[in-house]
Amino acid sequence: MCPQDMLPEKDKEFTMRRLLSVALLSALTVGLTVTATSTSYAAPGCIETSDTRSWGRGEVSACFEDGEARVQGNVVDLLPGGGLGSPDGYCVAWYIEYETTSGDAYQHSPLACGHLGRAERNFDYDPSAGEHGVKGITGVKRAVLNLVSL
């Protein structure tokens, strides 16, 4: 016979609720710890990806290693259109999300704009350089091929 079997029914309910509460609290605490670690820790490394859509294609490598950031790749505008204001008058670029010392920051790669005479663009640059560069980069989260309207 288990010790719980000797308890009155009311005490059994209380004991079960208490055990469930402790188990739930433990699970939430473990979940919060894992979540906090994964969102606050910015692992160095690279994101390398490629994508092709009906309107554009490209490849990108966005890296943060040894305290330095580097973005290399290309984009191609597959629907260059007839000019600004026309239905196909979009540019193509990589939308890159960085982890920084002050939170997430976003930046587009250089643009390929067929309607402006540059349907393909190769690039190799430091995303933190210059006045408008991303400051305090600690990691790279993701890169997505994107349409950009000028």
mmCIF file of N, CA and C in Angstrom, residues 10-143:
data_model
loop_
_atom_site.group_PDB
_atom_site.id
_atom_site.type_symbol
_atom_site.label_atom_id
_atom_site.label_comp_id
_atom_site.label_asym_id
_atom_site.label_seq_id
_atom_site.Cartn_x
_atom_site.Cartn_y
_atom_site.Cartn_z
ATOM 1 N N LYS A 10 -9.658 14.159 0.147
ATOM 2 C CA LYS A 10 -9.388 15.595 0.024
ATOM 3 C C LYS A 10 -7.874 15.855 0.003
ATOM 4 N N ASP A 11 -7.120 15.171 0.859
ATOM 5 C CA ASP A 11 -5.666 15.336 0.906
ATOM 6 C C ASP A 11 -4.998 14.770 -0.337
ATOM 7 N N LYS A 12 -5.554 13.707 -0.915
ATOM 8 C CA LYS A 12 -5.018 13.133 -2.152
ATOM 9 C C LYS A 12 -5.117 14.159 -3.282
ATOM 10 N N GLU A 13 -6.266 14.848 -3.371
ATOM 11 C CA GLU A 13 -6.447 15.887 -4.409
ATOM 12 C C GLU A 13 -5.421 16.998 -4.236
ATOM 13 N N PHE A 14 -5.248 17.432 -2.988
ATOM 14 C CA PHE A 14 -4.291 18.504 -2.717
ATOM 15 C C PHE A 14 -2.877 18.066 -3.104
ATOM 16 N N THR A 15 -2.505 16.854 -2.730
ATOM 17 C CA THR A 15 -1.178 16.336 -3.048
ATOM 18 C C THR A 15 -0.971 16.249 -4.556
ATOM 19 N N MET A 16 -1.976 15.756 -5.280
ATOM 20 C CA MET A 16 -1.869 15.653 -6.743
ATOM 21 C C MET A 16 -1.752 17.033 -7.373
ATOM 22 N N ARG A 17 -2.555 17.987 -6.920
ATOM 23 C CA ARG A 17 -2.469 19.351 -7.465
ATOM 24 C C ARG A 17 -1.090 19.951 -7.203
ATOM 25 N N ARG A 18 -0.581 19.710 -6.007
ATOM 26 C CA ARG A 18 0.734 20.246 -5.653
ATOM 27 C C ARG A 18 1.820 19.629 -6.536
ATOM 28 N N LEU A 19 1.750 18.318 -6.753
ATOM 29 C CA LEU A 19 2.727 17.654 -7.621
ATOM 30 C C LEU A 19 2.645 18.184 -9.045
ATOM 31 N N LEU A 20 1.421 18.373 -9.547
ATOM 32 C CA LEU A 20 1.244 18.923 -10.890
ATOM 33 C C LEU A 20 1.786 20.343 -10.972
ATOM 34 N N SER A 21 1.545 21.144 -9.941
ATOM 35 C CA SER A 21 2.048 22.526 -9.928
ATOM 36 C C SER A 21 3.570 22.550 -9.950
ATOM 37 N N VAL A 22 4.181 21.690 -9.135
ATOM 38 C CA VAL A 22 5.647 21.629 -9.094
ATOM 39 C C VAL A 22 6.185 21.181 -10.451
ATOM 40 N N ALA A 23 5.550 20.165 -11.048
ATOM 41 C CA ALA A 23 6.010 19.683 -12.358
ATOM 42 C C ALA A 23 5.868 20.763 -13.416
ATOM 43 N N LEU A 24 4.744 21.479 -13.405
ATOM 44 C CA LEU A 24 4.517 22.553 -14.384
ATOM 45 C C LEU A 24 5.528 23.675 -14.189
ATOM 46 N N LEU A 25 5.746 24.074 -12.949
ATOM 47 C CA LEU A 25 6.712 25.129 -12.662
ATOM 48 C C LEU A 25 8.118 24.712 -13.097
ATOM 49 N N SER A 26 8.479 23.465 -12.853
ATOM 50 C CA SER A 26 9.798 22.970 -13.279
ATOM 51 C C SER A 26 9.936 23.007 -14.791
ATOM 52 N N ALA A 27 8.888 22.561 -15.491
ATOM 53 C CA ALA A 27 8.930 22.567 -16.962
ATOM 54 C C ALA A 27 9.035 23.982 -17.497
ATOM 55 N N LEU A 28 8.265 24.913 -16.907
ATOM 56 C CA LEU A 28 8.330 26.305 -17.365
ATOM 57 C C LEU A 28 9.688 26.914 -17.085
ATOM 58 N N THR A 29 10.248 26.624 -15.927
ATOM 59 C CA THR A 29 11.562 27.170 -15.589
ATOM 60 C C THR A 29 12.614 26.672 -16.567
ATOM 61 N N VAL A 30 12.598 25.380 -16.871
ATOM 62 C CA VAL A 30 13.547 24.831 -17.845
ATOM 63 C C VAL A 30 13.315 25.484 -19.196
ATOM 64 N N GLY A 31 12.062 25.633 -19.632
ATOM 65 C CA GLY A 31 11.738 26.265 -20.910
ATOM 66 C C GLY A 31 12.205 27.704 -20.965
ATOM 67 N N LEU A 32 12.015 28.447 -19.870
ATOM 68 C CA LEU A 32 12.446 29.845 -19.840
ATOM 69 C C LEU A 32 13.958 29.943 -19.910
ATOM 70 N N THR A 33 14.640 29.068 -19.222
ATOM 71 C CA THR A 33 16.103 29.091 -19.245
ATOM 72 C C THR A 33 16.612 28.832 -20.647
ATOM 73 N N VAL A 34 16.062 27.839 -21.325
ATOM 74 C CA VAL A 34 16.488 27.522 -22.687
ATOM 75 C C VAL A 34 16.165 28.684 -23.616
ATOM 76 N N THR A 35 14.970 29.261 -23.490
ATOM 77 C CA THR A 35 14.577 30.372 -24.353
ATOM 78 C C THR A 35 15.492 31.571 -24.129
ATOM 79 N N ALA A 36 15.733 31.912 -22.872
ATOM 80 C CA ALA A 36 16.591 33.066 -22.587
ATOM 81 C C ALA A 36 17.987 32.847 -23.142
ATOM 82 N N THR A 37 18.499 31.653 -23.022
ATOM 83 C CA THR A 37 19.836 31.366 -23.530
ATOM 84 C C THR A 37 19.874 31.473 -25.044
ATOM 85 N N SER A 38 18.868 30.905 -25.717
ATOM 86 C CA SER A 38 18.912 30.893 -27.176
ATOM 87 C C SER A 38 18.690 32.282 -27.767
ATOM 88 N N THR A 39 17.933 33.156 -27.111
ATOM 89 C CA THR A 39 17.708 34.475 -27.675
ATOM 90 C C THR A 39 18.798 35.471 -27.291
ATOM 91 N N SER A 40 19.432 35.292 -26.148
ATOM 92 C CA SER A 40 20.432 36.274 -25.753
ATOM 93 C C SER A 40 21.836 35.905 -26.238
ATOM 94 N N TYR A 41 22.073 34.657 -26.532
ATOM 95 C CA TYR A 41 23.392 34.236 -26.978
ATOM 96 C C TYR A 41 23.518 34.367 -28.483
ATOM 97 N N ALA A 42 24.466 35.136 -28.917
ATOM 98 C CA ALA A 42 24.686 35.352 -30.347
ATOM 99 C C ALA A 42 25.913 34.568 -30.777
ATOM 100 N N ALA A 43 25.684 33.426 -31.337
ATOM 101 C CA ALA A 43 26.796 32.574 -31.758
ATOM 102 C C ALA A 43 27.453 33.112 -33.018
ATOM 103 N N PRO A 44 28.770 33.212 -33.011
ATOM 104 C CA PRO A 44 29.445 33.606 -34.233
ATOM 105 C C PRO A 44 29.276 32.511 -35.289
ATOM 106 N N GLY A 45 29.485 32.870 -36.506
ATOM 107 C CA GLY A 45 29.378 31.896 -37.579
ATOM 108 C C GLY A 45 28.825 32.527 -38.834
ATOM 109 N N CYS A 46 28.393 31.682 -39.739
ATOM 110 C CA CYS A 46 27.915 32.146 -41.043
ATOM 111 C C CYS A 46 26.527 31.607 -41.353
ATOM 112 N N ILE A 47 25.813 32.400 -42.084
ATOM 113 C CA ILE A 47 24.571 31.941 -42.707
ATOM 114 C C ILE A 47 24.846 31.974 -44.199
ATOM 115 N N GLU A 48 24.729 30.836 -44.829
ATOM 116 C CA GLU A 48 24.921 30.752 -46.277
ATOM 117 C C GLU A 48 23.640 30.201 -46.874
ATOM 118 N N THR A 49 23.096 30.918 -47.840
ATOM 119 C CA THR A 49 21.844 30.474 -48.441
ATOM 120 C C THR A 49 21.729 30.969 -49.867
ATOM 121 N N SER A 50 20.824 30.362 -50.602
ATOM 122 C CA SER A 50 20.498 30.818 -51.951
ATOM 123 C C SER A 50 18.993 30.659 -52.122
ATOM 124 N N ASP A 51 18.438 31.421 -53.053
ATOM 125 C CA ASP A 51 16.997 31.356 -53.289
ATOM 126 C C ASP A 51 16.713 31.805 -54.715
ATOM 127 N N THR A 52 15.661 31.254 -55.282
ATOM 128 C CA THR A 52 15.186 31.674 -56.600
ATOM 129 C C THR A 52 13.681 31.858 -56.524
ATOM 130 N N ARG A 53 13.218 33.007 -56.970
ATOM 131 C CA ARG A 53 11.784 33.330 -57.034
ATOM 132 C C ARG A 53 11.477 33.743 -58.473
ATOM 133 N N SER A 54 10.227 33.951 -58.778
ATOM 134 C CA SER A 54 9.866 34.362 -60.141
ATOM 135 C C SER A 54 10.452 35.739 -60.475
ATOM 136 N N TRP A 55 10.694 36.564 -59.491
ATOM 137 C CA TRP A 55 11.162 37.936 -59.693
ATOM 138 C C TRP A 55 12.656 38.125 -59.450
ATOM 139 N N GLY A 56 13.342 37.130 -58.851
ATOM 140 C CA GLY A 56 14.763 37.306 -58.587
ATOM 141 C C GLY A 56 15.419 36.058 -58.039
ATOM 142 N N ARG A 57 16.731 36.094 -58.023
ATOM 143 C CA ARG A 57 17.490 34.988 -57.445
ATOM 144 C C ARG A 57 18.786 35.543 -56.857
ATOM 145 N N GLY A 58 19.438 34.725 -56.042
ATOM 146 C CA GLY A 58 20.703 35.160 -55.469
ATOM 147 C C GLY A 58 21.282 34.158 -54.506
ATOM 148 N N GLU A 59 22.506 34.456 -54.104
ATOM 149 C CA GLU A 59 23.241 33.684 -53.102
ATOM 150 C C GLU A 59 23.850 34.683 -52.138
ATOM 151 N N VAL A 60 23.957 34.268 -50.866
ATOM 152 C CA VAL A 60 24.566 35.159 -49.884
ATOM 153 C C VAL A 60 25.258 34.338 -48.804
ATOM 154 N N SER A 61 26.357 34.904 -48.316
ATOM 155 C CA SER A 61 27.069 34.396 -47.156
ATOM 156 C C SER A 61 27.247 35.591 -46.228
ATOM 157 N N ALA A 62 26.574 35.543 -45.081
ATOM 158 C CA ALA A 62 26.684 36.617 -44.090
ATOM 159 C C ALA A 62 27.350 36.023 -42.863
ATOM 160 N N CYS A 63 28.548 36.534 -42.528
ATOM 161 C CA CYS A 63 29.354 35.919 -41.474
ATOM 162 C C CYS A 63 29.747 36.911 -40.396
ATOM 163 N N PHE A 64 29.870 36.388 -39.177
ATOM 164 C CA PHE A 64 30.449 37.136 -38.076
ATOM 165 C C PHE A 64 31.390 36.187 -37.356
ATOM 166 N N GLU A 65 32.691 36.452 -37.502
ATOM 167 C CA GLU A 65 33.715 35.603 -36.892
ATOM 168 C C GLU A 65 34.873 36.458 -36.426
ATOM 169 N N ASP A 66 35.411 36.117 -35.271
ATOM 170 C CA ASP A 66 36.563 36.821 -34.703
ATOM 171 C C ASP A 66 36.335 38.329 -34.625
ATOM 172 N N GLY A 67 35.110 38.742 -34.285
ATOM 173 C CA GLY A 67 34.793 40.154 -34.117
ATOM 174 C C GLY A 67 34.593 40.938 -35.401
ATOM 175 N N GLU A 68 34.603 40.267 -36.540
ATOM 176 C CA GLU A 68 34.433 40.960 -37.819
ATOM 177 C C GLU A 68 33.255 40.385 -38.594
ATOM 178 N N ALA A 69 32.540 41.273 -39.293
ATOM 179 C CA ALA A 69 31.397 40.871 -40.099
ATOM 180 C C ALA A 69 31.738 41.011 -41.580
ATOM 181 N N ARG A 70 31.177 40.121 -42.387
ATOM 182 C CA ARG A 70 31.414 40.160 -43.833
ATOM 183 C C ARG A 70 30.184 39.606 -44.536
ATOM 184 N N VAL A 71 29.774 40.277 -45.610
ATOM 185 C CA VAL A 71 28.663 39.809 -46.433
ATOM 186 C C VAL A 71 29.158 39.701 -47.870
ATOM 187 N N GLN A 72 28.952 38.523 -48.473
ATOM 188 C CA GLN A 72 29.368 38.285 -49.862
ATOM 189 C C GLN A 72 28.225 37.596 -50.589
ATOM 190 N N GLY A 73 28.100 37.885 -51.872
ATOM 191 C CA GLY A 73 27.078 37.187 -52.653
ATOM 192 C C GLY A 73 26.679 37.939 -53.893
ATOM 193 N N ASN A 74 25.458 37.628 -54.353
ATOM 194 C CA ASN A 74 24.925 38.309 -55.526
ATOM 195 C C ASN A 74 23.409 38.273 -55.502
ATOM 196 N N VAL A 75 22.809 39.153 -56.286
ATOM 197 C CA VAL A 75 21.367 39.180 -56.514
ATOM 198 C C VAL A 75 21.126 39.484 -57.990
ATOM 199 N N VAL A 76 20.032 38.923 -58.515
ATOM 200 C CA VAL A 76 19.675 39.146 -59.913
ATOM 201 C C VAL A 76 18.194 39.514 -59.974
ATOM 202 N N ASP A 77 17.894 40.606 -60.642
ATOM 203 C CA ASP A 77 16.515 41.043 -60.875
ATOM 204 C C ASP A 77 16.025 40.343 -62.140
ATOM 205 N N LEU A 78 15.107 39.383 -62.002
ATOM 206 C CA LEU A 78 14.608 38.617 -63.149
ATOM 207 C C LEU A 78 13.426 39.271 -63.856
ATOM 208 N N LEU A 79 12.844 40.308 -63.248
ATOM 209 C CA LEU A 79 11.754 41.060 -63.875
ATOM 210 C C LEU A 79 12.124 42.539 -63.882
ATOM 211 N N PRO A 80 13.012 42.930 -64.785
ATOM 212 C CA PRO A 80 13.531 44.300 -64.727
ATOM 213 C C PRO A 80 12.491 45.383 -64.999
ATOM 214 N N GLY A 81 11.404 45.068 -65.666
ATOM 215 C CA GLY A 81 10.351 46.059 -65.881
ATOM 216 C C GLY A 81 10.757 47.182 -66.810
ATOM 217 N N GLY A 82 9.841 48.113 -66.955
ATOM 218 C CA GLY A 82 10.043 49.208 -67.890
ATOM 219 C C GLY A 82 10.506 50.497 -67.262
ATOM 220 N N GLY A 83 10.666 50.548 -65.969
ATOM 221 C CA GLY A 83 11.126 51.783 -65.339
ATOM 222 C C GLY A 83 10.383 52.058 -64.051
ATOM 223 N N LEU A 84 10.742 53.125 -63.404
ATOM 224 C CA LEU A 84 10.111 53.489 -62.134
ATOM 225 C C LEU A 84 8.614 53.668 -62.320
ATOM 226 N N GLY A 85 7.857 53.130 -61.378
ATOM 227 C CA GLY A 85 6.404 53.253 -61.444
ATOM 228 C C GLY A 85 5.720 52.158 -62.231
ATOM 229 N N SER A 86 6.458 51.378 -62.996
ATOM 230 C CA SER A 86 5.831 50.295 -63.750
ATOM 231 C C SER A 86 5.628 49.097 -62.821
ATOM 232 N N PRO A 87 4.774 48.139 -63.185
ATOM 233 C CA PRO A 87 4.490 47.012 -62.312
ATOM 234 C C PRO A 87 5.722 46.201 -61.915
ATOM 235 N N ASP A 88 6.723 46.125 -62.766
ATOM 236 C CA ASP A 88 7.913 45.358 -62.443
ATOM 237 C C ASP A 88 9.067 46.253 -61.998
ATOM 238 N N GLY A 89 8.802 47.417 -61.551
ATOM 239 C CA GLY A 89 9.859 48.358 -61.198
ATOM 240 C C GLY A 89 10.457 48.152 -59.814
ATOM 241 N N TYR A 90 10.582 46.897 -59.368
ATOM 242 C CA TYR A 90 11.179 46.598 -58.072
ATOM 243 C C TYR A 90 12.648 46.228 -58.221
ATOM 244 N N CYS A 91 13.361 46.342 -57.126
ATOM 245 C CA CYS A 91 14.739 45.885 -57.044
ATOM 246 C C CYS A 91 14.754 44.593 -56.221
ATOM 247 N N VAL A 92 15.865 43.871 -56.270
ATOM 248 C CA VAL A 92 16.021 42.628 -55.517
ATOM 249 C C VAL A 92 17.234 42.790 -54.611
ATOM 250 N N ALA A 93 17.099 42.334 -53.356
ATOM 251 C CA ALA A 93 18.200 42.419 -52.389
ATOM 252 C C ALA A 93 18.015 41.347 -51.322
ATOM 253 N N TRP A 94 19.071 41.083 -50.592
ATOM 254 C CA TRP A 94 18.990 40.208 -49.422
ATOM 255 C C TRP A 94 18.653 41.064 -48.216
ATOM 256 N N TYR A 95 17.667 40.657 -47.450
ATOM 257 C CA TYR A 95 17.276 41.288 -46.201
ATOM 258 C C TYR A 95 17.978 40.499 -45.105
ATOM 259 N N ILE A 96 18.917 41.133 -44.390
ATOM 260 C CA ILE A 96 19.752 40.432 -43.419
ATOM 261 C C ILE A 96 19.445 40.953 -42.017
ATOM 262 N N GLU A 97 19.232 40.013 -41.099
ATOM 263 C CA GLU A 97 18.953 40.351 -39.708
ATOM 264 C C GLU A 97 20.179 39.990 -38.868
ATOM 265 N N TYR A 98 20.670 40.991 -38.138
ATOM 266 C CA TYR A 98 21.860 40.824 -37.292
ATOM 267 C C TYR A 98 21.465 40.861 -35.824
ATOM 268 N N GLU A 99 22.229 40.164 -34.999
ATOM 269 C CA GLU A 99 22.156 40.323 -33.562
ATOM 270 C C GLU A 99 23.226 41.346 -33.201
ATOM 271 N N THR A 100 22.868 42.329 -32.381
ATOM 272 C CA THR A 100 23.820 43.365 -31.988
ATOM 273 C C THR A 100 23.795 43.533 -30.475
ATOM 274 N N THR A 101 24.720 44.310 -29.973
ATOM 275 C CA THR A 101 24.784 44.570 -28.536
ATOM 276 C C THR A 101 23.563 45.332 -28.043
ATOM 277 N N SER A 102 22.808 45.969 -28.934
ATOM 278 C CA SER A 102 21.615 46.713 -28.527
ATOM 279 C C SER A 102 20.324 46.092 -29.066
ATOM 280 N N GLY A 103 20.352 44.844 -29.488
ATOM 281 C CA GLY A 103 19.154 44.178 -30.016
ATOM 282 C C GLY A 103 19.330 43.814 -31.478
ATOM 283 N N ASP A 104 18.237 43.415 -32.098
ATOM 284 C CA ASP A 104 18.298 43.033 -33.510
ATOM 285 C C ASP A 104 18.363 44.266 -34.405
ATOM 286 N N ALA A 105 19.109 44.142 -35.503
ATOM 287 C CA ALA A 105 19.222 45.218 -36.490
ATOM 288 C C ALA A 105 19.053 44.602 -37.870
ATOM 289 N N TYR A 106 18.566 45.389 -38.818
ATOM 290 C CA TYR A 106 18.244 44.895 -40.149
ATOM 291 C C TYR A 106 18.944 45.752 -41.195
ATOM 292 N N GLN A 107 19.298 45.103 -42.298
ATOM 293 C CA GLN A 107 19.977 45.816 -43.373
ATOM 294 C C GLN A 107 19.745 45.064 -44.679
ATOM 295 N N HIS A 108 19.598 45.821 -45.771
ATOM 296 C CA HIS A 108 19.533 45.209 -47.104
ATOM 297 C C HIS A 108 20.923 45.143 -47.694
ATOM 298 N N SER A 109 21.170 44.096 -48.463
ATOM 299 C CA SER A 109 22.403 44.026 -49.237
ATOM 300 C C SER A 109 22.299 45.053 -50.368
ATOM 301 N N PRO A 110 23.361 45.270 -51.133
ATOM 302 C CA PRO A 110 23.235 46.101 -52.330
ATOM 303 C C PRO A 110 22.122 45.558 -53.243
ATOM 304 N N LEU A 111 21.495 46.459 -53.972
ATOM 305 C CA LEU A 111 20.325 46.141 -54.803
ATOM 306 C C LEU A 111 20.692 45.818 -56.242
ATOM 307 N N ALA A 112 19.920 44.898 -56.826
ATOM 308 C CA ALA A 112 19.947 44.683 -58.279
ATOM 309 C C ALA A 112 18.646 45.290 -58.799
ATOM 310 N N CYS A 113 18.759 46.294 -59.662
ATOM 311 C CA CYS A 113 17.588 47.012 -60.167
ATOM 312 C C CYS A 113 17.653 47.054 -61.688
ATOM 313 N N GLY A 114 17.000 46.090 -62.335
ATOM 314 C CA GLY A 114 17.022 46.022 -63.794
ATOM 315 C C GLY A 114 16.473 47.271 -64.446
ATOM 316 N N HIS A 115 15.442 47.876 -63.873
ATOM 317 C CA HIS A 115 14.850 49.078 -64.455
ATOM 318 C C HIS A 115 15.763 50.297 -64.324
ATOM 319 N N LEU A 116 16.817 50.178 -63.533
ATOM 320 C CA LEU A 116 17.806 51.253 -63.423
ATOM 321 C C LEU A 116 19.121 50.883 -64.102
ATOM 322 N N GLY A 117 19.092 49.794 -64.898
ATOM 323 C CA GLY A 117 20.259 49.416 -65.688
ATOM 324 C C GLY A 117 21.225 48.461 -65.007
ATOM 325 N N ARG A 118 20.871 47.936 -63.852
ATOM 326 C CA ARG A 118 21.766 47.006 -63.168
ATOM 327 C C ARG A 118 20.965 45.788 -62.696
ATOM 328 N N ALA A 119 20.752 44.840 -63.618
ATOM 329 C CA ALA A 119 19.920 43.663 -63.335
ATOM 330 C C ALA A 119 20.646 42.625 -62.483
ATOM 331 N N GLU A 120 21.973 42.694 -62.393
ATOM 332 C CA GLU A 120 22.729 41.751 -61.577
ATOM 333 C C GLU A 120 23.731 42.520 -60.735
ATOM 334 N N ARG A 121 23.899 42.063 -59.485
ATOM 335 C CA ARG A 121 24.815 42.760 -58.588
ATOM 336 C C ARG A 121 25.592 41.755 -57.748
ATOM 337 N N ASN A 122 26.922 41.824 -57.828
ATOM 338 C CA ASN A 122 27.797 41.051 -56.956
ATOM 339 C C ASN A 122 28.265 41.981 -55.843
ATOM 340 N N PHE A 123 28.451 41.445 -54.637
ATOM 341 C CA PHE A 123 28.871 42.298 -53.531
ATOM 342 C C PHE A 123 29.773 41.547 -52.563
ATOM 343 N N ASP A 124 30.587 42.315 -51.876
ATOM 344 C CA ASP A 124 31.504 41.831 -50.844
ATOM 345 C C ASP A 124 31.790 43.051 -49.972
ATOM 346 N N TYR A 125 31.242 43.078 -48.754
ATOM 347 C CA TYR A 125 31.372 44.285 -47.936
ATOM 348 C C TYR A 125 31.297 43.961 -46.442
ATOM 349 N N ASP A 126 31.686 44.949 -45.642
ATOM 350 C CA ASP A 126 31.583 44.909 -44.186
ATOM 351 C C ASP A 126 30.295 45.645 -43.812
ATOM 352 N N PRO A 127 29.285 44.948 -43.253
ATOM 353 C CA PRO A 127 28.007 45.602 -42.962
ATOM 354 C C PRO A 127 28.083 46.634 -41.838
ATOM 355 N N SER A 128 29.192 46.667 -41.097
ATOM 356 C CA SER A 128 29.314 47.648 -40.017
ATOM 357 C C SER A 128 30.040 48.918 -40.462
ATOM 358 N N ALA A 129 30.549 48.923 -41.669
ATOM 359 C CA ALA A 129 31.333 50.069 -42.151
ATOM 360 C C ALA A 129 30.443 51.274 -42.457
ATOM 361 N N GLY A 130 31.036 52.422 -42.334
ATOM 362 C CA GLY A 130 30.365 53.661 -42.725
ATOM 363 C C GLY A 130 29.410 54.208 -41.677
ATOM 364 N N GLU A 131 28.923 55.377 -41.955
ATOM 365 C CA GLU A 131 28.040 56.099 -41.045
ATOM 366 C C GLU A 131 26.735 55.344 -40.780
ATOM 367 N N HIS A 132 26.205 54.663 -41.797
ATOM 368 C CA HIS A 132 24.921 53.980 -41.668
ATOM 369 C C HIS A 132 25.069 52.466 -41.480
ATOM 370 N N GLY A 133 26.287 52.005 -41.203
ATOM 371 C CA GLY A 133 26.511 50.578 -40.993
ATOM 372 C C GLY A 133 25.897 50.095 -39.685
ATOM 373 N N VAL A 134 25.701 48.796 -39.576
ATOM 374 C CA VAL A 134 25.150 48.188 -38.367
ATOM 375 C C VAL A 134 26.267 48.136 -37.319
ATOM 376 N N LYS A 135 26.029 48.743 -36.184
ATOM 377 C CA LYS A 135 27.048 48.822 -35.130
ATOM 378 C C LYS A 135 26.824 47.747 -34.075
ATOM 379 N N GLY A 136 27.910 47.245 -33.500
ATOM 380 C CA GLY A 136 27.841 46.297 -32.398
ATOM 381 C C GLY A 136 27.371 44.913 -32.790
ATOM 382 N N ILE A 137 27.688 44.466 -34.006
ATOM 383 C CA ILE A 137 27.248 43.145 -34.464
ATOM 384 C C ILE A 137 27.881 42.055 -33.595
ATOM 385 N N THR A 138 27.031 41.114 -33.151
ATOM 386 C CA THR A 138 27.509 39.973 -32.370
ATOM 387 C C THR A 138 27.155 38.650 -33.038
ATOM 388 N N GLY A 139 26.353 38.690 -34.088
ATOM 389 C CA GLY A 139 25.961 37.473 -34.787
ATOM 390 C C GLY A 139 25.052 37.781 -35.961
ATOM 391 N N VAL A 140 24.768 36.764 -36.745
ATOM 392 C CA VAL A 140 23.880 36.893 -37.899
ATOM 393 C C VAL A 140 22.723 35.923 -37.689
ATOM 394 N N LYS A 141 21.482 36.420 -37.757
ATOM 395 C CA LYS A 141 20.314 35.568 -37.504
ATOM 396 C C LYS A 141 19.760 34.916 -38.761
ATOM 397 N N ARG A 142 19.540 35.723 -39.802
ATOM 398 C CA ARG A 142 18.926 35.168 -41.012
ATOM 399 C C ARG A 142 19.133 36.088 -42.196
ATOM 400 N N ALA A 143 18.909 35.530 -43.373
ATOM 401 C CA ALA A 143 18.964 36.283 -44.633
ATOM 402 C C ALA A 143 17.815 35.802 -45.504
#
